[in-house]
N, CA, C and O of each residue as an XYZ file, in Angstrom:
940
protein
N     -73.209     56.750    118.749
C     -72.847     56.030    119.977
C     -73.808     54.787    120.464
O     -75.007     54.943    120.236
N     -73.510     53.889    120.942
C     -74.578     52.586    121.168
C     -74.830     52.705    122.580
O     -74.170     53.418    123.335
N     -75.855     51.946    122.928
C     -75.737     51.974    124.529
C     -74.795     51.766    125.541
O     -74.685     52.351    126.619
N     -73.950     50.615    124.930
C     -72.640     50.547    125.288
C     -71.285     51.132    124.632
O     -70.808     50.631    123.614
N     -70.781     52.089    125.209
C     -69.188     52.250    124.554
C     -68.133     52.289    125.261
O     -68.080     53.019    126.251
N     -67.003     51.435    124.845
C     -65.730     51.425    125.671
C     -64.948     51.996    124.599
O     -65.060     51.683    123.414
N     -64.078     52.925    125.118
C     -62.640     53.430    124.274
C     -61.322     53.477    125.250
O     -61.151     54.058    126.322
N     -60.381     52.573    124.403
C     -59.291     52.466    124.911
C     -59.020     52.324    126.672
O     -58.462     53.009    127.528
N     -59.882     50.818    126.626
C     -60.096     50.576    128.255
C     -59.253     49.973    128.634
O     -59.120     49.008    127.881
N     -58.179     49.950    129.815
C     -57.186     49.504    130.260
C     -57.317     49.314    131.826
O     -57.381     50.354    132.482
N     -57.362     48.137    132.486
C     -57.369     47.556    133.667
C     -55.987     46.622    133.970
O     -55.678     45.650    133.280
N     -55.107     47.178    135.305
C     -54.312     46.460    135.751
C     -54.507     46.023    137.321
O     -54.969     46.708    138.234
N     -54.026     44.701    137.359
C     -54.023     44.304    138.853
C     -52.835     43.753    139.077
O     -52.235     42.857    138.484
N     -52.468     44.639    140.357
C     -50.809     44.232    140.633
C     -49.582     44.194    139.504
O     -48.692     43.356    139.359
N     -49.871     45.435    138.746
C     -48.801     45.414    137.293
C     -49.020     44.314    136.357
O     -48.214     44.088    135.456
N     -49.917     43.724    136.506
C     -50.660     42.863    135.309
C     -51.668     43.217    134.660
O     -52.788     43.193    135.168
N     -51.478     43.547    133.613
C     -52.681     43.822    132.157
C     -53.623     43.363    132.176
O     -53.602     42.589    131.219
N     -54.614     43.284    132.690
C     -55.944     42.624    132.692
C     -56.957     42.908    130.993
O     -57.317     42.164    130.081
N     -57.063     44.070    131.228
C     -57.700     44.471    129.885
C     -56.485     45.547    129.192
O     -55.808     46.389    129.783
N     -56.486     45.177    127.707
C     -55.333     46.118    127.168
C     -55.837     46.896    125.804
O     -56.032     46.178    124.824
N     -56.052     48.248    125.679
C     -56.440     48.867    125.272
C     -57.991     48.493    124.470
O     -58.041     48.672    123.253
N     -59.042     48.054    125.093
C     -60.272     47.451    124.783
C     -61.163     48.479    124.236
O     -61.410     49.492    124.890
N     -61.780     48.223    122.785
C     -62.410     49.277    122.542
C     -63.950     48.581    121.956
O     -63.869     47.576    121.250
N     -65.129     49.077    122.236
C     -66.230     48.424    121.531
C     -67.526     49.005    122.039
O     -67.795     49.282    123.208
N     -68.403     49.165    120.801
C     -69.454     49.590    121.016
C     -70.722     48.780    120.624
O     -70.717     48.144    119.570
N     -71.816     48.783    121.449
C     -72.856     47.891    121.632
C     -74.256     48.631    121.481
O     -74.463     49.620    122.184
N     -75.132     48.229    120.674
C     -76.497     48.959    120.640
C     -77.704     48.155    121.274
O     -77.663     46.934    121.432
N     -78.643     48.846    121.579
C     -79.660     47.905    121.819
C     -80.244     46.529    121.380
O     -79.706     46.167    120.333
N     -81.072     45.740    121.793
C     -81.828     44.899    121.106
C     -80.995     43.526    120.532
O     -81.301     42.730    119.645
N     -80.036     43.585    121.256
C     -79.210     42.563    120.905
C     -78.700     41.439    122.207
O     -78.190     41.974    123.191
N     -78.809     40.221    122.205
C     -78.502     39.453    122.855
C     -76.810     39.379    122.467
O     -76.537     39.180    121.283
N     -75.754     39.527    123.393
C     -74.170     39.445    123.144
C     -73.603     38.394    124.028
O     -73.691     38.180    125.237
N     -72.967     37.780    123.000
C     -71.703     36.451    124.086
C     -70.769     36.912    124.391
O     -70.026     37.148    123.438
N     -70.274     37.276    125.659
C     -68.939     37.832    125.995
C     -68.139     36.447    125.973
O     -68.430     35.648    126.863
N     -67.013     36.030    124.903
C     -66.711     34.884    125.066
C     -65.063     34.724    125.218
O     -64.207     35.510    124.812
N     -64.893     33.563    125.875
C     -63.190     33.876    126.414
C     -62.971     32.589    127.550
O     -63.854     32.223    128.326
N     -62.212     32.261    127.505
C     -61.523     31.210    128.639
C     -61.409     31.707    129.839
O     -61.131     32.906    129.847
N     -61.551     31.102    131.064
C     -61.188     31.636    132.230
C     -59.891     32.350    132.619
O     -58.810     31.783    132.462
N     -59.978     33.547    133.109
C     -58.929     34.693    133.024
C     -58.597     35.439    132.141
O     -57.515     36.024    132.205
N     -59.415     35.596    131.138
C     -59.084     36.303    130.250
C     -59.626     37.997    130.396
O     -59.158     38.923    129.733
N     -60.398     38.082    131.128
C     -60.993     39.531    131.629
C     -62.137     39.733    131.160
O     -62.440     40.867    130.789
N     -63.020     38.691    131.070
C     -64.589     38.995    130.783
C     -65.257     39.478    132.330
O     -65.970     40.472    132.465
N     -64.892     38.628    133.350
C     -65.365     39.516    134.460
C     -64.755     40.818    135.330
O     -65.287     41.375    136.291
N     -63.679     41.076    134.794
C     -63.125     42.667    134.681
C     -64.288     43.371    134.102
O     -64.954     44.148    134.787
N     -64.553     43.125    132.860
C     -64.806     44.383    132.151
C     -66.197     44.204    132.350
O     -66.747     45.278    132.105
N     -67.100     43.250    132.715
C     -68.393     43.346    133.262
C     -68.514     43.923    134.352
O     -69.476     44.683    134.462
N     -67.652     43.768    135.428
C     -67.560     44.444    136.906
C     -67.487     45.944    136.294
O     -68.433     46.648    136.646
N     -66.555     46.551    135.457
C     -66.327     47.931    135.098
C     -67.779     48.273    134.722
O     -68.304     49.116    135.449
N     -68.669     47.675    133.523
C     -69.987     47.988    133.264
C     -70.724     48.070    134.150
O     -71.399     49.100    134.126
N     -70.932     47.307    135.088
C     -71.718     47.038    136.256
C     -71.513     48.131    137.142
O     -72.536     48.407    137.769
N     -70.532     48.842    137.400
C     -69.931     49.801    138.160
C     -69.450     49.620    139.242
O     -69.451     50.451    140.149
N     -68.762     48.002    139.310
C     -68.331     47.580    140.434
C     -66.939     48.145    140.736
O     -66.442     48.533    141.793
N     -66.546     48.088    139.713
C     -64.547     48.569    139.379
C     -64.868     49.675    138.950
O     -65.690     49.794    138.042
N     -64.280     50.685    139.525
C     -64.034     52.382    139.000
C     -62.800     52.712    138.755
O     -62.527     53.784    138.215
N     -61.747     51.699    139.174
C     -60.535     52.288    138.852
C     -59.640     51.454    137.740
O     -58.861     50.502    137.803
N     -60.145     52.288    136.708
C     -59.151     51.866    135.536
C     -59.084     53.360    134.450
O     -59.630     54.462    134.501
N     -58.122     52.704    133.505
C     -57.832     53.798    132.530
C     -58.668     53.699    131.165
O     -58.876     52.541    130.803
N     -59.126     54.598    130.438
C     -60.093     54.787    129.716
C     -61.467     55.562    129.677
O     -61.725     56.536    130.383
N     -62.314     54.984    128.744
C     -63.536     55.802    128.787
C     -64.647     54.433    128.988
O     -64.195     53.297    128.844
N     -65.608     54.570    129.210
C     -66.794     53.879    129.835
C     -68.056     54.658    129.939
O     -68.252     55.422    130.885
N     -69.113     54.435    128.761
C     -70.182     54.878    128.895
C     -71.275     53.987    128.453
O     -71.292     53.195    127.511
N     -72.471     54.370    129.601
C     -73.845     53.232    129.250
C     -74.626     54.211    129.158
O     -74.560     55.079    130.028
N     -75.442     54.318    128.231
C     -76.571     55.172    127.671
C     -76.011     56.502    127.981
O     -76.420     57.233    128.883
N     -75.009     56.770    127.139
C     -73.830     58.249    127.438
C     -73.628     58.813    128.966
O     -73.578     59.996    129.301
N     -73.525     57.660    129.797
C     -73.335     58.207    130.904
C     -72.262     57.225    131.624
O     -72.452     56.011    131.567
N     -71.010     57.813    132.378
C     -69.968     56.721    132.885
C     -70.640     56.204    134.159
O     -71.525     56.808    134.765
N     -70.147     55.078    134.480
C     -70.904     54.142    135.208
C     -70.708     54.845    136.774
O     -69.720     55.432    137.217
N     -71.767     54.615    137.307
C     -72.216     55.512    138.224
C     -74.009     55.435    138.951
O     -74.836     54.577    138.647
N     -74.147     56.163    139.576
C     -75.384     55.985    140.438
C     -76.623     56.066    139.218
O     -77.605     55.345    139.392
N     -76.581     56.743    138.271
C     -77.504     56.421    136.798
C     -77.705     54.997    136.534
O     -78.672     54.249    136.681
N     -76.210     54.797    135.993
C     -76.239     53.672    135.242
C     -76.862     52.006    136.033
O     -77.456     51.022    135.592
N     -76.347     52.401    137.316
C     -76.811     51.403    138.343
C     -78.067     51.159    138.298
O     -78.400     50.034    138.674
N     -79.148     52.108    137.837
C     -80.575     52.236    137.870
C     -80.940     51.471    136.949
O     -82.002     50.887    137.167
N     -80.280     51.199    135.692
C     -80.627     50.630    134.385
C     -79.608     49.469    133.952
O     -79.907     48.736    133.009
N     -78.513     49.324    134.586
C     -78.380     48.010    134.484
C     -78.576     46.776    135.825
O     -78.478     46.982    137.035
N     -78.843     45.632    135.196
C     -79.294     44.788    136.056
C     -78.312     43.772    135.857
O     -78.117     43.554    134.661
N     -77.557     43.007    136.720
C     -76.242     42.575    136.916
C     -76.372     41.218    137.888
O     -76.775     41.179    139.050
N     -75.904     40.125    137.048
C     -75.831     38.844    137.814
C     -74.210     38.743    137.978
O     -73.488     38.749    136.981
N     -73.682     38.648    139.314
C     -72.333     38.145    139.337
C     -72.269     36.606    139.250
O     -73.296     35.942    139.117
N     -70.951     36.012    139.334
C     -70.274     34.872    138.967
C     -70.963     34.190    140.269
O     -71.775     33.265    140.229
N     -70.496     34.806    141.376
C     -70.709     34.366    142.704
C     -72.303     34.635    143.551
O     -73.009     35.630    143.387
N     -72.567     33.630    144.337
C     -73.624     33.716    144.903
C     -73.633     35.015    145.823
O     -72.623     35.319    146.457
N     -74.867     35.819    145.885
C     -74.754     37.307    146.738
C     -75.895     37.484    147.679
O     -76.070     38.476    148.387
N     -76.592     36.514    147.625
C     -77.844     36.290    148.628
C     -77.202     35.899    149.944
O     -76.189     35.243    150.189
N     -78.109     36.508    150.727
C     -77.740     35.802    152.278
C     -78.314     34.569    152.495
O     -79.319     34.183    151.897
N     -77.617     33.831    153.463
C     -77.818     32.458    153.531
C     -79.063     31.927    154.342
O     -79.413     30.771    154.578
N     -79.678     33.261    154.729
C     -81.210     32.926    155.270
C     -81.970     33.015    154.555
O     -82.975     32.330    154.743
N     -81.910     33.934    153.303
C     -82.944     34.409    152.388
C     -83.592     33.305    151.921
O     -82.988     32.264    151.666
N     -84.786     33.442    151.785
C     -85.805     32.563    150.794
C     -86.305     33.312    149.933
O     -86.499     34.517    150.091
N     -86.640     32.466    148.629
C     -87.008     33.394    147.550
C     -88.063     34.275    147.819
O     -88.159     35.330    147.192
N     -88.949     33.915    148.778
C     -90.082     35.139    148.742
C     -89.076     36.370    149.836
O     -89.625     37.464    149.702
N     -88.249     36.453    150.491
C     -87.365     37.367    150.773
C     -86.858     38.040    150.104
O     -87.080     39.242    149.958
N     -85.774     37.126    149.365
C     -85.404     37.743    148.057
C     -86.096     38.560    146.886
O     -85.459     39.372    146.214
N     -87.050     38.371    146.743
C     -88.216     38.969    145.598
C     -88.867     40.223    146.671
O     -89.372     41.244    146.204
N     -88.809     40.072    147.530
C     -89.218     41.196    148.558
C     -88.176     42.359    148.604
O     -88.467     43.551    148.498
N     -86.845     41.819    148.787
C     -85.921     42.751    148.899
C     -85.599     43.461    147.518
O     -85.233     44.636    147.503
N     -85.741     42.742    146.395
C     -85.524     43.493    145.344
C     -86.625     44.634    144.737
O     -86.419     45.647    144.070
N     -88.074     43.947    145.331
C     -89.012     44.787    144.885
C     -88.893     46.224    145.927
O     -89.636     47.189    145.750
N     -88.229     46.196    146.618
C     -87.987     47.429    147.765
C     -86.717     48.312    147.194
O     -86.485     49.520    147.236
N     -85.976     47.164    146.629
C     -84.843     47.941    146.285
C     -84.609     48.729    144.784
O     -84.046     49.813    144.628
N     -85.168     47.922    143.802
C     -85.417     48.678    142.418
C     -86.706     48.561    141.980
O     -87.564     47.688    142.112
N     -86.651     50.001    141.234
C     -88.198     50.607    141.117
C     -88.291     50.026    139.807
O     -89.425     50.274    139.398
N     -87.626     49.351    138.928
C     -88.122     48.366    137.597
C     -88.235     47.182    137.629
O     -88.119     46.441    136.653
N     -88.516     46.794    138.941
C     -88.502     45.185    139.472
C     -89.766     44.655    139.362
O     -90.523     45.184    140.175
N     -90.386     43.671    138.556
C     -91.547     43.102    138.264
C     -91.710     41.572    139.437
O     -91.199     40.474    139.217
N     -92.429     41.890    140.469
C     -92.525     41.359    141.588
C     -93.424     39.833    141.105
O     -93.167     38.735    141.599
N     -94.382     40.050    140.163
C     -95.163     39.067    139.639
C     -94.311     38.205    138.658
O     -94.438     36.991    138.815
N     -93.492     38.606    137.705
C     -92.552     37.996    136.948
C     -91.661     37.272    137.678
O     -91.217     36.304    137.060
N     -91.349     37.379    138.518
C     -90.292     37.060    139.487
C     -90.468     36.029    139.960
O     -89.772     35.040    139.731
N     -91.643     36.078    140.871
C     -92.543     34.731    141.255
C     -92.839     33.851    140.229
O     -92.670     32.644    140.402
N     -93.320     34.358    139.031
C     -93.837     33.224    138.150
C     -92.285     32.392    137.629
O     -92.218     31.176    137.450
N     -91.272     33.230    137.472
C     -90.083     32.542    137.255
C     -89.434     31.451    138.053
O     -88.811     30.476    137.632
N     -89.669     31.761    139.137
C     -89.411     30.903    140.696
C     -90.294     29.984    140.124
O     -89.702     29.101    139.504
N     -91.490     29.896    140.123
C     -92.356     28.680    140.136
C     -92.262     27.684    138.918
O     -92.546     26.486    138.904
N     -91.649     28.726    137.591
C     -91.571     27.669    136.365
C     -89.834     27.065    136.774
O     -89.419     26.204    135.998
N     -89.022     27.420    137.743
C     -88.313     26.552    137.707
C     -88.074     25.712    138.934
O     -87.081     25.136    139.380
N     -89.308     25.837    139.323
C     -89.859     24.875    140.394
C     -89.062     24.946    141.719
O     -88.849     23.951    142.411
N     -88.744     25.881    141.948
C     -88.130     26.200    143.252
C     -89.187     26.372    144.707
O     -90.222     27.036    144.682
N     -88.808     25.818    145.625
C     -89.814     26.255    146.890
C     -89.333     27.898    147.223
O     -88.221     28.387    147.422
N     -90.459     28.384    147.191
C     -90.217     29.959    147.684
C     -90.042     29.989    149.097
O     -89.712     31.121    149.450
N     -90.147     29.068    150.178
C     -90.143     28.921    151.363
C     -88.786     28.447    151.469
O     -88.273     28.749    152.547
N     -87.984     27.743    150.617
C     -86.889     27.109    150.857
C     -85.502     28.290    151.189
O     -85.255     29.004    150.217
N     -84.760     28.494    152.238
C     -83.621     29.119    152.564
C     -82.455     28.881    151.581
O     -82.190     27.731    151.230
N     -81.753     29.937    151.128
C     -80.708     29.554    149.958
C     -79.877     28.660    150.664
O     -79.652     27.651    149.996
N     -79.220     28.666    152.025
C     -78.243     27.781    152.165
C     -78.782     26.035    152.146
O     -77.934     25.143    152.187
N     -79.768     25.828    152.101
C     -80.426     24.685    151.797
C     -80.260     24.069    150.586
O     -80.117     22.860    150.404
N     -80.290     25.193    149.524
C     -80.209     25.068    148.198
C     -78.900     24.402    147.539
O     -77.844     24.441    148.172
N     -78.951     23.886    146.469
C     -77.831     23.544    145.529
C     -77.426     24.968    144.929
O     -78.030     26.037    145.017
N     -76.282     24.676    144.324
C     -75.603     26.087    143.536
C     -76.079     26.240    142.519
O     -75.952     27.376    142.061
N     -76.957     25.068    141.549
C     -77.629     25.536    140.580
C     -79.211     25.788    141.016
O     -79.869     26.248    140.082
N     -79.699     25.652    141.823
C     -81.111     26.258    142.578
C     -80.655     27.742    142.843
O     -81.401     28.699    142.639
N     -79.660     27.829    143.207
C     -79.304     29.632    143.623
C     -79.129     30.111    142.425
O     -79.526     31.270    142.297
N     -78.515     29.459    141.185
C     -78.208     30.049    139.926
C     -79.596     30.520    139.571
O     -79.587     31.662    139.112
N     -80.720     29.991    139.650
C     -81.687     29.738    139.156
C     -82.570     31.032    139.716
O     -83.402     31.670    139.071
N     -82.211     31.215    140.926
C     -82.975     31.752    141.699
C     -82.652     33.089    141.352
O     -83.529     33.884    141.015
N     -80.955     33.513    141.437
C     -80.800     34.636    141.084
C     -81.085     34.961    139.602
O     -81.358     36.121    139.291
N     -81.043     34.184    138.869
C     -81.293     34.420    137.369
C     -82.821     35.036    137.657
O     -83.157     36.124    137.190
N     -83.513     34.394    138.301
C     -85.141     34.814    138.274
C     -85.071     36.412    138.657
O     -85.673     37.208    137.937
N     -84.471     36.785    139.580
C     -84.440     37.852    140.200
C     -84.074     39.096    138.966
O     -84.780     40.027    138.579
N     -82.770     38.705    138.577
C     -82.048     40.061    137.708
C     -82.905     39.836    136.520
O     -82.748     40.928    135.973
N     -83.684     39.191    135.762
C     -84.475     38.757    134.386
C     -85.928     39.516    135.031
O     -86.856     39.574    134.224
N     -86.098     39.896    135.939
C     -87.133     40.108    136.368
C     -87.139     41.784    136.753
O     -88.033     42.242    137.465
N     -85.927     42.733    136.145
C     -86.070     43.919    136.416
C     -86.253     44.611    134.800
O     -85.538     44.290    133.851
N     -87.182     45.448    134.749
C     -87.219     46.098    133.318
C     -85.770     46.929    132.753
O     -85.780     48.089    132.339
N     -85.015     46.385    132.809
C     -83.610     47.652    132.856
C     -83.122     47.504    130.973
O     -83.436     46.643    130.151
N     -82.434     48.491    130.866
C     -82.320     48.555    129.345
C     -80.846     47.721    129.081
O     -80.585     47.207    127.993
N     -80.028     47.680    130.136
C     -78.750     46.245    130.417
C     -78.960     45.588    131.033
O     -79.201     45.897    132.200
N     -78.987     44.520    130.676
C     -78.422     42.930    131.697
C     -77.068     42.316    131.265
O     -76.541     42.020    130.192
N     -76.793     42.266    132.357
C     -75.178     41.621    132.464
C     -75.358     40.201    133.220
O     -75.879     40.148    134.334
N     -74.876     39.017    132.514
C     -75.004     38.007    133.218
C     -73.225     37.470    133.219
O     -72.381     37.513    132.324
N     -73.172     37.067    134.379
C     -71.502     36.676    134.313
C     -71.502     35.019    134.666
O     -71.759     34.674    135.820
N     -71.304     34.346    133.973
C     -71.483     32.725    133.948
C     -72.542     31.963    134.416
O     -72.390     30.938    135.081
N     -73.571     32.414    134.100
C     -74.720     32.154    134.542
C     -75.202     30.537    134.646
O     -76.167     30.027    135.216
N     -74.079     29.943    133.828
C     -74.829     28.435    133.782
C     -73.474     27.443    134.370
O     -73.431     26.228    134.174
N     -72.583     28.090    134.992
C     -71.727     27.026    135.461
C     -71.572     25.967    136.333
O     -70.661     25.149    136.463
N     -73.195     26.211    137.220
C     -73.074     24.985    137.970
C     -74.249     24.276    138.087
O     -74.823     23.891    139.105
N     -74.640     24.105    136.513
C     -75.937     23.163    136.444
C     -75.498     22.379    135.159
O     -74.736     22.769    134.275
N     -76.166     21.164    135.264
C     -75.967     20.410    134.034
C     -76.584     20.782    132.768
O     -77.553     21.540    132.813
N     -76.142     20.339    131.596
C     -76.348     20.458    130.174
C     -78.106     20.716    130.264
O     -78.697     21.781    130.085
N     -78.614     19.550    130.555
C     -80.202     19.596    130.733
C     -80.821     20.851    131.021
O     -81.650     21.367    130.272
N     -80.346     21.457    132.329
C     -81.049     22.492    133.069
C     -80.365     23.946    132.203
O     -81.018     24.985    132.105
N     -78.747     23.760    131.533
C     -78.680     24.703    131.142
C     -79.556     25.284    130.009
O     -79.941     26.451    129.941
N     -79.862     24.095    128.955
C     -80.905     24.280    127.903
C     -82.168     25.215    128.432
O     -82.616     26.244    127.925
N     -82.574     24.533    129.580
C     -84.111     25.073    130.268
C     -83.754     26.603    130.671
O     -84.562     27.468    130.334
N     -82.923     26.869    131.172
C     -82.234     28.505    131.678
C     -82.384     29.121    130.362
O     -83.227     30.000    130.183
N     -81.422     28.605    129.198
C     -81.604     29.577    128.115
C     -82.547     30.049    127.807
O     -82.708     31.270    127.829
N     -83.813     28.851    127.275
C     -84.889     29.040    127.079
C     -85.634     29.865    127.931
O     -86.440     30.581    127.336
N     -85.598     29.993    129.349
C     -85.907     30.808    130.355
C     -85.476     32.544    130.049
O     -86.047     33.456    130.647
N     -84.612     32.727    129.238
C     -83.705     33.733    129.181
C     -84.283     34.389    127.988
O     -84.519     35.584    127.815
N     -84.506     33.155    127.021
C     -85.386     34.200    125.745
C     -86.893     34.478    126.180
O     -87.482     35.526    125.915
N     -87.168     33.944    126.531
C     -89.041     34.140    126.893
C     -88.608     35.433    127.669
O     -89.112     36.340    127.007
N     -88.063     35.885    128.527
C     -88.260     36.917    129.656
C     -87.359     38.315    129.061
O     -87.491     39.446    129.529
N     -86.410     37.937    127.907
C     -85.686     39.169    127.521
C     -86.509     39.929    126.968
O     -87.470     39.563    126.291
N     -86.203     41.003    127.209
C     -86.845     42.744    126.436
C     -86.320     43.019    125.657
O     -85.156     43.419    125.697
N     -87.178     42.865    124.437
C     -86.346     43.109    122.909
C     -85.800     44.386    122.827
O     -84.869     44.517    122.031
N     -86.211     45.502    123.555
C     -85.646     46.946    123.749
C     -84.121     47.194    124.385
O     -83.283     48.090    124.281
N     -84.214     45.862    125.133
C     -82.826     46.159    125.924
C     -81.570     45.270    125.475
O     -81.825     44.290    124.774
N     -80.385     45.496    125.779
C     -79.118     44.433    125.554
C     -78.704     43.725    126.672
O     -78.232     44.174    127.716
N     -78.967     42.360    126.298
C     -78.533     41.408    127.129
C     -76.887     41.237    126.957
O     -76.540     41.335    125.780
N     -75.986     41.041    127.742
C     -74.754     40.486    127.429
C     -74.315     39.301    128.617
O     -74.239     39.404    129.842
N     -74.067     38.159    127.717
C     -74.002     36.993    128.978
C     -72.391     36.316    128.491
O     -72.111     35.676    127.477
N     -71.467     36.762    129.694
C     -70.113     36.070    129.792
C     -70.085     34.720    130.019
O     -70.658     34.273    131.012
N     -69.518     34.012    129.271
C     -69.486     32.497    129.210
C     -68.128     31.927    128.369
O     -67.590     32.470    127.405
N     -67.718     30.579    129.080
C     -66.730     29.948    128.474
C     -67.186     28.623    127.940
O     -66.403     27.792    127.482
N     -68.450     28.464    128.015
C     -69.444     27.044    127.497
C     -69.822     27.725    126.413
O     -70.933     28.195    126.656
N     -69.497     27.995    125.431
C     -69.723     28.360    124.263
C     -70.550     27.435    123.150
O     -71.264     28.082    122.385
N     -70.532     26.264    123.013
C     -71.513     25.334    122.276
C     -72.306     25.346    123.009
O     -73.297     25.190    122.295
N     -72.743     25.442    124.266
C     -74.225     25.134    124.870
C     -74.818     26.605    124.813
O     -75.889     26.724    125.408
N     -74.390     27.575    124.296
C     -75.237     28.495    124.267
C     -75.270     29.480    123.122
O     -76.191     30.295    123.074
N     -74.394     29.464    122.262
C     -74.137     30.117    121.040
C     -75.120     30.448    120.362
O     -75.189     31.425    119.616
N     -76.064     29.540    120.611
C     -77.497     29.650    119.660
C     -78.355     30.836    119.912
O     -78.964     31.344    118.970
N     -78.461     31.386    121.302
C     -79.131     32.699    121.524
C     -78.448     33.905    121.233
O     -79.067     34.965    121.326
N     -77.048     33.890    120.834
C     -76.215     35.302    120.441
C     -76.601     35.723    119.258
O     -76.658     34.772    118.478
N     -76.866     36.633    118.821
C     -76.710     37.557    117.573
C     -75.467     38.156    117.337
O     -74.960     38.282    116.222
N     -74.907     38.579    118.562
C     -73.730     39.232    118.566
C     -72.675     38.854    119.341
O     -72.988     38.635    120.512
N     -71.216     38.669    118.991
C     -70.386     37.883    119.619
C     -69.234     38.471    119.744
O     -68.630     38.908    118.765
N     -68.758     38.561    121.037
C     -67.221     39.617    121.482
C     -66.543     38.307    121.961
O     -67.022     37.506    122.763
N     -65.217     38.219    121.266
C     -64.348     36.964    121.390
C     -63.115     37.857    122.350
O     -62.537     38.808    121.823
N     -62.815     37.468    123.695
C     -61.721     38.433    124.329
C     -60.990     37.085    124.876
O     -61.366     36.074    125.469
N     -59.845     37.546    124.413
C     -58.386     36.563    124.839
C     -57.294     37.400    125.487
O     -56.588     38.226    124.908
N     -57.253     37.044    126.862
C     -56.175     37.751    127.689
C     -56.313     39.066    127.688
O     -55.292     39.746    127.584
N     -57.513     39.660    127.795
C     -57.395     41.210    127.913
C     -57.763     42.060    126.278
O     -58.321     43.157    126.245
N     -57.367     41.373    125.140
C     -57.089     41.765    124.283
C     -58.557     41.240    123.584
O     -59.038     40.147    123.886
N     -59.302     42.308    122.459
C     -60.596     41.759    121.594
C     -59.671     41.416    120.451
O     -58.820     42.049    119.826
N     -60.239     39.936    120.396
C     -59.750     39.095    119.233
C     -60.821     39.155    117.943
O     -60.493     39.169    116.757
N     -61.975     39.184    118.396
C     -62.912     39.370    117.455
C     -64.601     39.977    117.696
O     -65.094     39.929    118.823
N     -65.030     40.283    117.045
C     -66.661     40.888    117.201
C     -67.224     41.240    116.492
O     -66.659     42.048    115.755
N     -68.634     40.933    116.197
C     -69.362     40.946    115.085
C     -70.944     40.087    115.135
O     -71.194     39.164    115.909
N     -71.667     40.524    114.351
C     -73.017     39.680    114.320
C     -72.590     38.182    113.851
O     -72.071     37.904    112.770
N     -72.953     37.193    114.995
C     -72.657     35.506    114.755
C     -72.827     35.136    113.489
O     -72.010     34.351    113.007
N     -74.187     35.744    112.500
C     -74.222     34.900    111.337
C     -73.112     35.251    110.196
O     -72.650     34.560    109.288
N     -72.831     36.788    110.654
C     -71.575     36.877    109.674
C     -70.220     36.417    110.144
O     -69.197     36.353    109.463
N     -70.377     36.097    111.452
C     -68.640     35.339    111.839
C     -68.777     34.359    111.275
O     -67.934     34.178    110.396
N     -69.936     33.156    111.465
C     -70.102     32.191    110.870
C     -69.949     31.689    109.412
O     -69.608     30.570    109.027
N     -70.302     32.840    108.659
C     -70.416     32.950    107.333
C     -68.890     32.945    106.893
O     -68.496     32.186    106.007
N     -67.950     33.936    107.633
C     -66.802     34.703    107.222
C     -65.877     33.459    107.405
O     -64.889     33.282    106.691
N     -66.307     32.483    108.547
C     -65.156     31.515    108.641
C     -65.727     30.115    108.649
O     -65.119     29.213    109.226
N     -66.842     29.908    108.047
C     -67.262     28.673    107.931
C     -67.432     27.794    108.926
O     -67.511     26.581    108.737
N     -67.505     28.431    110.201
C     -67.260     27.498    111.467
C     -68.285     27.997    112.756
O     -68.172     29.147    113.178
N     -68.861     27.456    113.097
C     -69.421     27.832    114.333
C     -68.311     28.614    115.472
O     -67.119     28.339    115.608
N     -69.093     29.644    116.212
C     -68.383     30.034    117.427
C     -67.514     29.180    118.145
O     -66.332     29.446    118.363
N     -68.128     28.104    118.531
C     -67.281     26.731    119.534
C     -66.143     26.601    118.375
O     -65.025     27.031    118.657
N     -66.278     26.253    117.587
C     -65.316     25.953    116.652
C     -63.984     26.665    116.484
O     -62.854     26.193    116.612
N     -64.408     28.074    116.127
C     -63.554     29.312    116.248
C     -62.824     29.531    117.510
O     -61.603     29.642    117.621
N     -63.722     29.582    118.468
C     -62.889     29.473    120.054
C     -62.220     28.571    120.222
O     -61.065     28.799    120.581
N     -62.602     27.360    120.061
C     -61.764     26.340    120.116
C     -60.236     26.019    119.679
O     -59.463     25.435    120.439
N     -59.844     26.495    118.267
C     -59.174     26.607    117.660
C     -58.310     28.201    118.097
O     -57.082     28.164    118.173
N     -58.730     28.957    118.248
C     -58.087     30.127    118.829
C     -57.326     29.707    119.674
O     -56.123     29.566    119.458
N     -57.971     29.398    120.931
C     -57.302     29.114    122.378
C     -56.660     27.986    122.339
O     -55.831     27.826    123.235
N     -56.778     27.220    121.638
C     -55.893     25.746    121.309
C     -54.377     25.997    120.773
O     -53.379     25.327    121.040
N     -54.474     27.094    119.980
C     -53.487     27.971    119.224
C     -52.557     28.860    120.693
O     -51.336     28.796    120.838
N     -53.255     29.423    121.375
C     -52.698     30.018    122.354
C     -52.192     29.458    123.392
O     -51.553     30.158    124.177
N     -52.321     28.407    123.573
C     -52.173     27.368    124.351
C     -51.043     26.583    124.291
O     -50.284     26.289    125.215
N     -50.977     26.177    122.809
C     -49.808     25.539    122.187
C     -48.662     26.582    122.313
O     -47.504     26.203    122.491
N     -48.951     27.742    122.232
C     -47.586     28.737    122.102
C     -47.074     28.936    123.435
O     -46.074     29.630    123.615
């Protein structure tokens, strides 16, 4: 059993099947790309792993436990949407996380905030979307968690900033953890993944070590991604 095990997972919204009999197993020490177009079920899967969604069919285990109080203590989750209160400044957010999470490294968080050149006294309501994403990433990456889950962390930033954020993730990722990043920006981020999951409208299309996938298909992950979903759109 891996650190994450999903068995025959099904999830329906208003009679629409969003995840269809999904099964996968992931071990620690990996940076995993959860890849797929918008609306394919990536965020739903992530919310189930994070313990945000509990009404599903099938089995989900994180460190041998079903999602709940324990798993939330070992999962550091970055949602796609901004979740900090508008009045919060970085110093307030760091204090909040420090009080709330026993595994939070306050010094590391402030260091990342400084590296991102964020003003620790600026309210989030006065920040751009990209600045807010940098702040939230700094908070999430500063937990010493067994599982880190990032849902589209690069959607609101320009390509140059994406590269800087990826480098920051690599420098602060704990090798004994597993990091899962959901994204549809495959070309920009595939360099950091050593394992990839390609999800297509609720179904598992492809999963494996990225080097093995590239060798088997003779293509980059981005090229495979584009071909798979260009075909699905044309159909």
